[in-house]
Amino acid sequence: MGSHTKFLLSEDDIPQAWYNIVADLPVPPPAVLHPATQQLIAPGDLEPLFPQALIEQEVSRQREIEIPGEVRRLYQLWRPAPLFRARRWEEALQTPARIYYKYEGVSPAGSHKPNTAVAQAYYNKQAGVRRLVTETGAGQWGSSLAMACNFFGLECQVFMVRVSYDQKPYRRALIETYGAEVFASPSSRTASGRAILEKDPKCSGSLGIAISEAVEVAAQDEQTKYALGSVLNHVLTHQTVIGLEALQQMRLADDYPDVIVGCTGGGSNFAGIAFPFIGRKLRGEQDVRVVAVEPAACPSLTKGRYAYDFGDTAHLTPLVKMHTLGSTFVPPGFHAGGLRYHGMAPLVSHVLEIGQIEAVAVQQLEAFAAGVQFARCEGILPAPEANHAVAGALREAVRCKEEGISRAILFNLCGHGHFDMQAYMDYFAGKLQNYEYPDAEVAMALAGLPSVAA
Amino acid sequence: MGSHTKFLLSEDDIPQAWYNIVADLPVPPPAVLHPATQQLIAPGDLEPLFPQALIEQEVSRQREIEIPGEVRRLYQLWRPAPLFRARRWEEALQTPARIYYKYEGVSPAGSHKPNTAVAQAYYNKQAGVRRLVTETGAGQWGSSLAMACNFFGLECQVFMVRVSYDQKPYRRALIETYGAEVFASPSSRTASGRAILEKDPKCSGSLGIAISEAVEVAAQDEQTKYALGSVLNHVLTHQTVIGLEALQQMRLADDYPDVIVGCTGGGSNFAGIAFPFIGRKLRGEQDVRVVAVEPAACPSLTKGRYAYDFGDTAHLTPLVKMHTLGSTFVPPGFHAGGLRYHGMAPLVSHVLEIGQIEAVAVQQLEAFAAGVQFARCEGILPAPEANHAVAGALREAVRCKEEGISRAILFNLCGHGHFDMQAYMDYFAGKLQNYEYPDAEVAMALAGLPSVAA
């Protein structure tokens, strides 16, 4: 397995096609329902929101979806992303584990989000769309889409969860530097926003509310479409460039992961690293354990109900079957803003249901402790979201030590923490706390989980 | 010249040796003088501050200085750094120029500074040193040295210019995350700091003052040494990995720079990209124009005096011959904190004196405008310091357009701006201003430029 600490690919190794896991699933994922009729949705129903090409990808059963040349050229701005062996961390942990991490923080926005942002902007541009509208929590997605829109001369509007808008002005500044407009959500620009502000003028917002606002704006204007940074099938498919590159890089390392770890909010970076490996498992090529790590304060996979639910608070989105805490659940203010979502990508939920992955929940103090240890060993400071993956990898490495077994652990370091220093300051100042998720049944009843049959 | 937008190297292409330009200089650089006696300094005089290996590098005339294996292995955490062709920016500028940029923002600290930080930490560790002490302005250097010390189990203390300490808590948080101690400078921990606080209890500090404090601390404790992030010969030599990689990458691009552009504060990132190319020019191998871009508010190369001066305010450092605005000159509060230094690296000063490079000064509004345009085309948001290099490259690209000549322009994008969003916010809010440097003679008289003969 050599002595290298980094495994690089050339530009020509950027994948030619995304991987669509649906092609390899033994059981197809449950259908999507129309929000008004609760009947099967027709692809045409999505046309107000998405261009035709992305709707086709959303329902595609093709294993490979070709990456357009222009998207591959833009990928070159940060791809192939490096894969590292965490030798210094292994030493510090005195573990026999071989720990690898794929590092997506080298993108201009500092996370994996541009992988789908440039693809979505491309297809919208091809379809003659003039403007994209989206939501963002901590701002990773908003800044990535703003950058991508700018590449293609598209206008971009971002509804940013108010608490982040107020507390994280720097991500907002990055979005604005890329030329996009940012509105604090809930806003008075939409009916959904006004309805919430009427009840609670000081509402600090949530991803679910911001999605409602963005969807509402897109639905009202033919030249405006909606873009989502996670959850949807086509978004997860775009992110598989991460795992497809990692597959090649593990070959360079002359090794193969025994276990793959990713953090899950909406599920896209996790799917990105894991799906190509799960596909190999499904096709009987090579086995692998896969662990999704979610925040204990927003534990959709470990404590949510697997049920049809809305993606947003105002119930404008289609109903999808997913692990959910209820569409009006407002997660507490822990620091991994990118993981503060009530639901989980239907495809990630599905692979959990069919036993292809495991899920664990991690408290933020454990996540930050792991992230700081990692940063001191490897130099790279992970984003708070990524700290959950680091903590998951750490648990696996400790198990290897306890069991005296050398396993290869691969995790996705989905972004750097340079925009998240306030969270680290709060952590060192002892201001961070763990959050217990309330009793699941009570919480979900409060959070308006609909009664549509599972 | 192909259609690629990125030129990658493999780990094995990380240079085996740093390049020392002194070996190729037709005229040796002026000697260094002792601060007390103003006589030629002996290498032994530097021993309280630096380990033997670095003193040897400081006075070396060897062309190649081997990079220790452990340093090369740490370089793998971010090196080789990518070299890009800025095709989208070229298109936007409608210039016939071929613009290339070397991107050092992929390092864990987000800038080129770790290139020398890990080397300095290594040699100090080898020499049995227990603790390094340094100064930092905006925090790029402090965070890099903190990271490097942590890799080698060295303690680290950082005197941070008070205005940055107060206004830029996030860089400080990064330094602390890596495990180092940070003190606002001037501090009451040193005689130099106390002397200044007595005169002005609210003094906002300067790099010159912070250097005095760090040097004072190092000189008083045998197990503590001093580390400097720029200016000194060995620091510039370590940074030549940038240019040595760029040389290989320009070959991959089947091209060669007609002009090289770098921003200059203390001079290290500029020297890093330029010296290997200037060496080829000095050896008669290939010609190249080289342009140093400095901030108009702190124009040591274009308006300073070429004279012996101190590196710090309290006059504890040796006297070096350099372009200087006077050791007590306090630059105005423009946003490129890394360029706010009264002097210039003696080697950079020397190559300007012998006609090997040119220098221009750029106002910060021009620099930010160039940086925003660059970010919108290329995705990467440059640090305010790097914006000066972007502005310099832009001027050259516009010249190519005016003259109808296709030249290859190579510049160093020495760091990303993710820690500098306040500066961008201020820029968009119209709060940034240009600063005119005052009448040079008056300013330098006020700034205590010593009378030691040039």
CSV table of N, CA, C and O in Angstrom, one decimal, chain B residues 294-296 298-307 309 322-326 329 341-344 349 352-353 359 361 437-441 443-444 449:
chain,number,residue,atom,x,y,z
B,294,GLU,N,3.1,46.4,-5.7
B,294,GLU,CA,3.0,46.7,-4.2
B,294,GLU,C,1.8,47.6,-4.0
B,294,GLU,O,1.3,48.2,-4.9
B,295,PRO,N,1.3,47.7,-2.8
B,295,PRO,CA,0.2,48.6,-2.5
B,295,PRO,C,0.7,50.0,-2.5
B,295,PRO,O,1.7,50.3,-1.9
B,296,ALA,N,-0.1,50.9,-3.1
B,296,ALA,CA,0.3,52.3,-3.2
B,296,ALA,C,0.4,53.0,-1.8
B,296,ALA,O,1.0,54.0,-1.6
B,298,CYS,N,1.7,51.6,0.8
B,298,CYS,CA,2.9,51.2,1.5
B,298,CYS,C,4.0,50.8,0.4
B,298,CYS,O,4.4,49.6,0.3
B,299,PRO,N,4.4,51.8,-0.3
B,299,PRO,CA,5.2,51.5,-1.6
B,299,PRO,C,6.7,51.5,-1.4
B,299,PRO,O,7.4,52.4,-1.9
B,300,SER,N,7.2,50.5,-0.7
B,300,SER,CA,8.6,50.5,-0.4
B,300,SER,C,9.5,50.4,-1.6
B,300,SER,O,10.5,51.1,-1.7
B,301,LEU,N,9.0,49.6,-2.6
B,301,LEU,CA,9.9,49.4,-3.8
B,301,LEU,C,9.9,50.7,-4.7
B,301,LEU,O,10.9,51.0,-5.3
B,302,THR,N,8.7,51.3,-4.8
B,302,THR,CA,8.6,52.4,-5.8
B,302,THR,C,8.9,53.8,-5.2
B,302,THR,O,9.3,54.7,-5.8
B,303,LYS,N,8.7,53.9,-3.8
B,303,LYS,CA,8.9,55.2,-3.2
B,303,LYS,C,9.9,55.1,-2.0
B,303,LYS,O,10.2,56.2,-1.5
B,304,GLY,N,10.3,53.9,-1.6
B,304,GLY,CA,11.1,53.8,-0.5
B,304,GLY,C,12.6,54.2,-0.8
B,304,GLY,O,12.9,54.4,-2.0
B,305,ARG,N,13.4,54.3,0.2
B,305,ARG,CA,14.8,54.6,0.0
B,305,ARG,C,15.6,53.2,0.0
B,305,ARG,O,15.2,52.4,0.9
B,306,TYR,N,16.5,53.0,-0.8
B,306,TYR,CA,17.4,51.8,-0.8
B,306,TYR,C,18.5,52.1,0.2
B,306,TYR,O,19.4,52.7,-0.1
B,307,ALA,N,18.3,51.6,1.4
B,307,ALA,CA,19.2,51.9,2.5
B,307,ALA,C,19.3,50.9,3.6
B,307,ALA,O,18.4,50.0,3.6
B,309,ASP,N,18.4,49.5,7.0
B,309,ASP,CA,17.3,49.8,7.9
B,309,ASP,C,17.1,48.6,8.8
B,309,ASP,O,17.4,47.5,8.5
B,322,MET,N,17.8,47.5,2.2
B,322,MET,CA,16.5,47.2,1.5
B,322,MET,C,15.8,48.4,1.1
B,322,MET,O,16.2,49.5,1.6
B,323,HIS,N,14.8,48.3,0.3
B,323,HIS,CA,13.9,49.4,0.0
B,323,HIS,C,13.0,49.6,1.2
B,323,HIS,O,12.3,48.6,1.6
B,324,THR,N,13.0,50.8,1.8
B,324,THR,CA,12.3,50.9,3.1
B,324,THR,C,11.6,52.3,3.2
B,324,THR,O,12.1,53.3,2.6
B,325,LEU,N,10.6,52.3,3.9
B,325,LEU,CA,9.8,53.5,4.2
B,325,LEU,C,10.2,54.0,5.6
B,325,LEU,O,9.6,55.0,6.1
B,326,GLY,N,11.1,53.4,6.2
B,326,GLY,CA,11.5,53.7,7.6
B,326,GLY,C,10.9,52.8,8.6
B,326,GLY,O,9.7,52.4,8.5
B,329,PHE,N,7.6,53.6,10.3
B,329,PHE,CA,6.5,54.0,9.4
B,329,PHE,C,5.3,53.0,9.7
B,329,PHE,O,5.5,51.8,9.7
B,341,TYR,N,4.1,46.3,5.4
B,341,TYR,CA,5.4,46.2,6.0
B,341,TYR,C,6.2,47.4,5.4
B,341,TYR,O,6.2,47.6,4.2
B,342,HIS,N,7.0,47.9,6.3
B,342,HIS,CA,7.8,49.1,5.9
B,342,HIS,C,8.9,48.8,4.9
B,342,HIS,O,9.4,49.7,4.2
B,343,GLY,N,9.4,47.6,5.0
B,343,GLY,CA,10.6,47.3,4.2
B,343,GLY,C,10.3,46.3,3.1
B,343,GLY,O,9.1,45.9,2.8
B,344,MET,N,11.3,45.8,2.5
B,344,MET,CA,11.2,44.8,1.4
B,344,MET,C,12.4,43.8,1.6
B,344,MET,O,13.5,44.2,2.0
B,349,SER,N,14.9,43.6,-3.1
B,349,SER,CA,15.4,44.9,-3.3
B,349,SER,C,16.6,44.9,-4.2
B,349,SER,O,16.8,45.7,-5.1
B,352,LEU,N,15.9,44.3,-7.9
B,352,LEU,CA,15.3,45.5,-8.5
B,352,LEU,C,16.5,46.5,-8.8
B,352,LEU,O,16.6,47.1,-9.9
B,353,GLU,N,17.4,46.6,-7.8
B,353,GLU,CA,18.5,47.5,-8.0
B,353,GLU,C,19.4,47.1,-9.2
B,353,GLU,O,19.9,48.0,-10.0
B,359,ALA,N,8.9,47.4,-10.7
B,359,ALA,CA,8.0,47.5,-9.6
B,359,ALA,C,6.9,48.5,-10.0
B,359,ALA,O,7.2,49.6,-10.6
B,361,ALA,N,3.1,50.3,-8.2
B,361,ALA,CA,2.2,50.4,-7.1
B,361,ALA,C,0.8,50.5,-7.5
B,361,ALA,O,0.5,51.2,-8.5
B,437,TYR,N,0.4,57.8,-0.5
B,437,TYR,CA,1.6,57.8,0.4
B,437,TYR,C,2.1,59.2,0.5
B,437,TYR,O,2.2,59.9,-0.5
B,438,PRO,N,2.4,59.7,1.7
B,438,PRO,CA,2.8,61.1,1.8
B,438,PRO,C,4.1,61.3,1.2
B,438,PRO,O,4.8,60.4,0.7
B,439,ASP,N,4.5,62.6,1.1
B,439,ASP,CA,5.8,62.9,0.5
B,439,ASP,C,6.9,62.0,1.1
B,439,ASP,O,7.1,62.0,2.3
B,440,ALA,N,7.6,61.4,0.3
B,440,ALA,CA,8.5,60.3,0.7
B,440,ALA,C,9.6,60.8,1.7
B,440,ALA,O,9.8,60.2,2.7
B,441,GLU,N,10.2,62.0,1.4
B,441,GLU,CA,11.3,62.4,2.3
B,441,GLU,C,10.7,62.7,3.7
B,441,GLU,O,11.3,62.4,4.7
B,443,ALA,N,8.0,61.6,5.0
B,443,ALA,CA,7.5,60.4,5.7
B,443,ALA,C,8.7,59.6,6.3
B,443,ALA,O,8.6,59.1,7.4
B,444,MET,N,9.7,59.5,5.5
B,444,MET,CA,10.8,58.7,6.0
B,444,MET,C,11.6,59.3,7.1
B,444,MET,O,12.1,58.7,8.0
B,449,LEU,N,14.2,56.6,9.7
B,449,LEU,CA,15.1,55.9,8.8
B,449,LEU,C,16.5,56.3,9.3
B,449,LEU,O,16.8,57.5,9.4
